[in-house]
C-alpha positions as a printed Julia matrix, in Angstrom:
447×3 Matrix{Float64}:
  -0.93   23.31   12.17
  -1.13   21.51    8.84
   1.27   19.1     7.61
   0.41   18.89    3.88
   1.27   15.6     1.99
   2.11   17.14   -1.36
   5.82   17.36   -1.06
   8.06   14.64   -2.63
   8.97   11.53   -0.67
  12.69   10.61   -1.87
  13.78    7.05   -1.45
  17.61    6.61   -2.33
  17.02    3.08   -3.71
  15.82    3.0    -7.25
  12.33    1.91   -8.12
  13.71   -0.53  -10.82
  15.8    -2.43   -8.18
  12.93   -2.97   -5.89
  10.62   -4.78   -8.26
   8.31   -2.47  -10.16
   9.15   -2.58  -13.88
   9.37    0.64  -15.58
   6.6     1.03  -18.28
   7.61    2.2   -21.86
   8.96    5.73  -22.46
   6.0     8.2   -23.4
   5.99    9.05  -26.97
   7.93   12.38  -27.9
   4.38   14.07  -28.86
   2.92   13.45  -25.44
   2.64   16.68  -23.11
   2.35   16.48  -19.37
  -0.18   19.43  -19.45
  -0.57   21.79  -16.75
   0.38   21.18  -13.0
  -2.63   20.38  -11.07
  -1.61   22.81   -8.4
  -1.94   25.76  -10.61
  -5.42   25.18  -11.59
  -8.17   26.65   -9.36
 -11.29   28.54   -9.43
  -9.67   31.74   -9.83
  -7.6    30.46  -12.94
  -9.01   27.59  -14.5
  -7.12   27.88  -17.97
  -4.83   25.01  -18.6
  -3.4    22.58  -21.01
  -4.63   18.96  -20.82
  -2.26   16.2   -20.04
  -1.52   13.62  -23.04
   1.04   11.94  -21.15
   0.12    8.31  -19.64
   0.31    8.43  -15.98
   3.84    6.68  -15.26
   2.95    5.22  -11.83
  -0.17    3.55  -13.06
   1.95    2.1   -15.97
   4.54    0.89  -13.51
   1.92   -0.65  -11.22
   0.37   -2.49  -14.24
  -2.94   -1.27  -13.47
  -4.74   -1.73  -16.92
  -3.54   -5.48  -16.35
  -4.95   -5.42  -12.7
  -8.3    -4.05  -13.96
  -8.58   -6.8   -16.44
  -7.81   -9.35  -13.75
 -10.23   -7.72  -11.15
 -12.97   -8.19  -13.41
 -12.08  -11.53  -14.74
 -12.15  -12.86  -11.11
 -15.58  -11.42   -9.95
 -17.38  -10.38  -13.15
 -17.29   -6.83  -11.72
 -16.17   -3.68  -13.28
 -12.79   -2.42  -11.59
 -13.81   -1.02   -8.0
 -17.71   -1.9    -8.67
 -19.5    -1.97   -5.36
 -16.86    0.02   -3.3
 -17.31    3.32   -1.75
 -14.39    5.49   -0.94
 -14.81    8.45    1.4
 -12.32   11.38    0.56
 -11.76   13.58    3.34
 -10.02   16.66    1.74
 -10.52   20.06    0.18
 -13.67   18.9    -1.79
 -14.07   17.27   -4.94
 -15.46   19.29   -7.82
 -18.44   17.95   -9.65
 -16.77   18.19  -13.22
 -18.21   16.59  -16.1
 -17.66   15.7   -19.77
 -20.49   15.52  -22.25
 -22.94   15.24  -19.24
 -21.15   12.4   -17.48
 -19.12   13.04  -14.25
 -15.48   12.18  -14.66
 -15.49   11.39  -10.97
 -18.31    9.2    -9.92
 -19.64   10.21   -6.67
 -22.41    9.05   -4.2
 -24.65   12.32   -3.87
 -24.84   13.28   -0.12
 -28.53   12.47    1.59
 -30.17   15.27    3.15
 -29.55   17.03    5.53
 -25.75   15.99    4.74
 -23.8    18.1     2.56
 -20.43   17.17    1.25
 -18.85   20.33    3.02
 -18.53   20.56    6.69
 -19.58   24.24    7.18
 -17.66   24.82   10.36
 -14.34   23.96    8.62
 -14.96   24.94    5.07
 -16.6    28.27    4.29
 -17.42   27.92    0.79
 -19.24   25.16   -1.44
 -16.97   26.36   -4.55
 -13.74   23.84   -4.62
 -11.12   26.24   -4.2
  -8.11   23.74   -4.14
  -7.12   21.44   -6.65
  -6.14   18.68   -3.94
  -9.36   16.81   -3.13
 -10.33   16.64   -6.88
  -7.0    15.35   -7.86
  -6.79   12.72   -5.31
 -10.28   11.49   -5.99
  -9.72   11.09   -9.59
  -6.37    9.09   -8.83
  -8.68    6.76   -7.06
 -11.84    6.36   -9.62
 -11.5     9.05  -12.34
 -13.06    8.08  -15.59
 -10.55    6.89  -18.41
  -9.02    9.9   -20.39
  -9.2     9.28  -24.23
  -6.08   11.2   -24.72
  -3.82   10.14  -21.82
  -5.39    6.82  -21.1
  -5.98    5.55  -17.6
  -6.67    8.2   -14.87
  -8.21    6.35  -11.97
  -7.22    2.92  -10.58
 -10.87    1.96   -9.89
 -13.05    3.69  -12.21
 -16.37    1.73  -11.07
 -15.83    2.59   -7.58
 -17.91    5.91   -6.11
 -16.64    8.59   -3.82
 -18.11   10.33   -0.93
 -17.12   13.65   -0.79
 -16.36   15.23    2.73
 -14.76   18.85    2.5
 -13.12   19.69    5.56
 -11.03   22.68    4.37
 -10.93   25.24    1.74
  -7.21   25.83    0.99
  -3.8    25.11    1.77
  -2.79   28.81    1.01
  -3.13   31.88    3.06
  -6.47   33.43    2.8
  -8.39   35.24    5.47
 -11.68   34.41    3.8
 -11.06   30.66    3.38
 -10.18   27.91    5.98
  -7.06   25.72    6.23
  -6.92   22.31    7.38
  -7.22   21.82   11.05
  -7.06   18.61   13.32
 -10.58   19.68   14.43
 -11.38   19.41   10.86
 -10.06   16.05   10.25
 -11.73   14.85   13.44
 -15.11   16.19   12.0
 -14.61   14.39    8.68
 -13.97   11.17   10.37
 -16.96   11.49   12.64
 -19.24   12.21    9.54
 -18.14    9.26    7.75
 -18.99    6.88   10.81
 -22.6     6.59    9.84
 -21.75    6.01    6.31
 -19.49    2.99    6.8
 -21.13   -0.42    5.77
 -20.98   -3.01    3.09
 -23.67   -1.45    0.69
 -22.92   -0.18   -2.84
 -23.72    3.21   -1.58
 -21.89    2.92    1.76
 -18.14    3.37    2.68
 -15.34    0.71    2.88
 -12.46    2.93    2.36
 -11.68    6.35    3.85
  -8.87    8.15    2.14
  -6.83   10.76    4.13
  -4.22   12.23    1.67
  -3.37   14.6     4.33
  -1.85   14.64    7.66
  -1.91   16.65   11.23
   1.12   16.72   13.54
  -0.61   15.8    16.74
  -2.02   12.7    18.12
  -5.16   13.57   20.39
  -7.63   11.43   22.03
 -10.43   12.95   19.75
  -8.59   12.01   16.59
  -7.6     8.21   18.02
 -11.37    8.02   18.94
 -12.55    9.06   15.39
 -10.29    6.74   13.48
 -11.41    3.88   15.8
 -14.92    4.58   15.36
 -14.47    4.3    11.62
 -12.42    1.31   11.76
 -14.44   -0.46   14.25
 -17.34   -0.34   11.78
 -15.35   -2.0     9.2
 -13.6     0.53    7.04
 -10.04    0.68    5.96
  -8.4     4.12    6.86
  -5.71    4.95    4.25
  -3.37    7.66    5.38
  -0.25    9.36    3.83
   2.92    8.95    5.68
   3.97   12.76    5.5
   6.56   14.69    3.5
   9.23   17.02    4.46
   8.73   20.89    4.23
   8.89   22.77    0.78
   8.68   26.25   -0.06
   5.01   25.95   -0.69
   4.39   24.38    2.77
   6.12   26.39    5.14
   3.93   25.46    8.02
   5.05   21.9     7.89
   6.84   21.27   11.23
   9.03   18.43   10.16
  12.65   19.3     9.64
  15.76   18.51    7.62
  16.43   14.81    6.83
  18.58   12.9     9.54
  20.03    9.54    9.05
  18.39    7.13   11.29
  15.33    9.21   11.84
  11.8     7.99   12.41
   8.71   10.32   12.21
   6.19    7.86   13.04
   5.1    10.04   16.15
   4.92   13.19   14.05
   2.48   12.39   11.25
  -1.05   11.44   12.01
  -3.36    9.5    11.71
  -0.82    7.38    9.62
   1.04    7.05   13.19
  -1.79    4.56   14.23
  -0.32    1.95   12.02
   2.93    1.75   13.91
   3.06   -1.64   15.8
  -0.41   -2.39   14.44
  -1.87    0.11   17.08
  -4.97    0.11   14.86
  -4.74   -2.6    12.37
  -7.2    -1.07    9.78
  -4.96    1.93    9.51
  -2.7     1.53    6.22
   0.25    4.22    6.25
   1.52    4.9     2.87
   4.71    6.22    1.53
   6.05    6.86   -2.14
   9.14    5.63   -3.87
  11.21    7.84   -6.11
  12.09    8.24   -9.84
  15.81    7.68   -9.59
  16.09    9.21  -13.42
  13.71   12.05  -12.83
  14.43   13.17   -9.11
  17.36   13.7    -6.84
  17.96   10.74   -4.48
  20.58   12.74   -2.74
  17.97   14.95   -1.33
  15.55   12.66    0.66
  12.77   15.41    1.31
  10.32   12.7     2.42
  10.19   11.41    5.94
  11.25    8.18    7.07
   8.75    6.24    9.43
   8.3     2.89   11.21
   4.61    3.4    10.62
   4.77    3.06    6.86
   2.97   -0.17    5.51
   3.4    -0.06    1.9
   4.68    2.24   -0.85
   4.02    2.85   -4.45
   5.55    4.96   -7.3
   3.97    8.35   -7.71
   6.24   10.52   -9.91
   4.27   11.67  -13.06
   0.74   10.93  -12.01
  -2.03   12.13  -14.14
  -5.3    13.59  -12.52
  -8.51   15.77  -13.08
  -8.38   19.23  -12.41
 -11.2    21.32  -10.83
 -12.05   22.42  -14.52
 -12.4    18.96  -15.92
  -9.01   19.02  -17.88
  -6.49   16.27  -17.18
  -3.43   17.7   -15.41
   0.02   16.21  -14.14
   1.08   15.69  -10.46
   4.88   15.93  -11.47
   6.68   15.32   -8.06
   6.49   12.23   -5.71
   4.04   12.7    -3.07
   2.48   10.71   -0.31
  -0.86   12.27   -1.01
  -0.83   10.68   -4.39
   0.5     7.4    -2.8
  -2.68    7.13   -0.37
  -5.13    7.72   -3.22
  -3.39    5.05   -5.39
  -3.49    2.52   -2.57
  -7.07    3.31   -2.02
  -7.67    2.7    -5.5
  -5.66   -0.69   -5.36
  -7.6    -1.65   -2.17
 -11.0    -0.88   -4.26
 -10.06   -3.43   -6.97
  -9.16   -6.07   -4.51
 -12.6    -5.53   -2.67
 -14.29   -5.71   -6.08
 -12.46   -8.97   -7.01
 -12.99  -10.61   -3.53
 -16.07   -9.01   -2.22
 -16.37  -11.55    0.49
 -13.06  -10.59    2.03
 -12.89   -9.0     5.42
 -11.1    -5.67    5.57
  -8.07   -7.65    7.3
  -8.02  -10.18    4.48
  -7.72   -7.29    1.78
  -4.81   -5.72    3.74
  -3.2    -9.09    4.08
  -3.38   -9.59    0.17
  -1.94   -5.86   -0.31
   0.98   -6.28    2.26
   1.86   -9.78    1.83
   2.54   -9.53   -1.93
   4.39   -6.22   -1.6
   8.12   -6.32   -2.54
  11.53   -4.98   -1.4
  10.55   -4.29    2.31
  10.35   -6.04    5.4
   8.2    -9.22    5.15
   4.96   -9.07    6.71
   4.9   -10.74   10.33
   6.92  -10.16   13.42
   9.66   -8.17   11.74
   9.34   -4.56   12.11
   8.32   -2.67    8.68
  11.42   -0.94    6.79
  11.28    3.02    7.61
  11.51    3.64    3.9
   9.7     1.11    2.24
   7.5    -0.66    4.87
   6.33   -4.18    3.85
   7.37   -3.09    0.14
   6.2    -1.73   -3.06
   2.59   -2.49   -3.97
   2.18   -5.18   -6.57
  -1.6    -4.99   -7.5
  -1.25   -7.95  -10.2
   0.2   -10.4    -7.67
  -2.16   -9.19   -4.84
  -5.02  -10.34   -7.15
  -3.4   -13.65   -8.43
  -1.01  -14.93   -5.69
  -2.48  -18.24   -4.14
  -2.65  -16.99   -0.48
  -5.26  -17.8     2.01
  -5.31  -15.53    4.89
  -7.79  -16.06    7.68
 -10.81  -13.79    8.4
  -8.34  -11.94   10.79
  -5.76  -11.57    8.09
  -3.33  -14.07    9.57
  -1.46  -15.81    6.82
  -0.27  -19.59    7.12
   3.0   -20.25    8.66
   5.96  -19.67    6.43
   6.44  -22.67    4.03
   2.55  -23.64    4.13
   1.39  -21.35    1.42
  -0.73  -23.06   -1.11
   1.14  -24.55   -4.06
  -0.14  -24.36   -7.57
   1.84  -27.8    -8.35
   1.87  -30.45   -5.62
   5.4   -31.36   -4.49
   6.68  -34.67   -6.03
   6.53  -37.38   -3.49
   9.79  -38.58   -2.01
  10.95  -42.19   -3.18
   9.91  -45.12   -0.82
  12.57  -47.71   -0.18
  12.05  -51.28   -1.03
  12.38  -53.87    1.56
  15.67  -55.67    2.05
  14.84  -59.3     2.84
  18.61  -60.52    2.95
  19.44  -57.7     5.38
  19.35  -59.97    8.4
  21.64  -62.61    6.76
  24.17  -60.09    5.67
  24.23  -58.46    9.19
  24.98  -62.2    10.73
  27.73  -62.74    8.01
  29.41  -59.66    9.06
  29.16  -60.45   12.49
  30.62  -64.05   12.01
  33.2   -62.6     9.93
  34.37  -60.26   12.48
  34.46  -63.02   15.15
  36.22  -65.49   12.89
  38.86  -62.62   11.71
  39.48  -61.86   15.39
  40.08  -65.49   16.6
  42.71  -65.68   13.52
  44.38  -62.75   14.67
  44.72  -63.83   18.26
  46.0   -67.32   17.05
  48.58  -65.76   15.08
  49.95  -63.71   18.01
  49.91  -66.58   20.44
  51.93  -69.01   18.11
  55.31  -67.82   18.8
  54.76  -68.1    22.53
  53.68  -71.58   22.34
  56.3   -72.61   20.13
  58.97  -71.43   22.93
  57.41  -73.22   25.55
  57.61  -76.6    23.61
  61.22  -76.29   23.46
């Protein structure tokens, strides 16, 4: 049974109060364009989005891209490969240039896994939209589209559609396992290899085969980024999660994100989404709460590429988009700090997030995890995680300015003399008091 991640995750606390500054409002002439979900191979007509991507503005991605390049001299995401296990990534181009840079599969591999996806045509918007959020080329009209445009995507198509079609295949647990198994041989440090695996999807069951497949990928050194899941919508009737219940914890119902709980697999990053308090209803929390969530990001109003090459909008908050955004941020960090281990990259991401539980022994907040991702802080904070990702103990973080030295007391050469004078004074005073008390007694004896 498929548990899609396209519904909204609603967080009751407003985004602004949690440390992500709102970007400027879009100009009145801007157009959100067509909804990405409405564009497929059967209906490719659409209106291009000219709205900027609201979550990328809130995450200050333009500034983060410049910082990443200034740190390493590399283009944003350069040298990083991201495997997208999804519904397939359309090979769409503008003026002969792909809008989503990809690594062509090497023979005999193809992007499609034939046992799980029946057609080479990309039927669903989903994989293309998620890939473009990670590394889509900048669009002249709407501005930024992808977070790490110099990264390259490896396309692994493991299903055709999330709709009901007898001629096409929907997502299955077996398809996810097959996609992960196919990735293992691609993982490595090279520019044509994979360092990040994006899973903007989930299944409701933890099996030995899935655990083993995820572990095989992470043991090779790749980070697995997984959406933490959403509550059912009218478009997702097969989703087994129910209505919101206070105090709920769905960590054991959404996989492979569940492997992040308690660091069962430290290289799995489970991602949730914040809400837009002005544009969404905070009283109707459709997103699941989970102790597996590591970090969250804003996602409402994202701009992506559709299967026809036009820009399109992803209006509702979604953990699918959240996972893609975090994969893009991780690609920025890897291109800026290419010598970091995967554990160090995750430490930069989580330790600089704001609003959630601090990284360490404290359990993650079920809504925000370690907090809202702050890409600029992750790139610039003077932290020094160990090769295993461990941070220095609290209070030992490197400081840009050394602390002022404490004043050193000067030696007191008269201290001994004063101490003796005090004692002699006390003895003399005590003697005088005793003499005054005895004087009347002695006077009576003389009489």
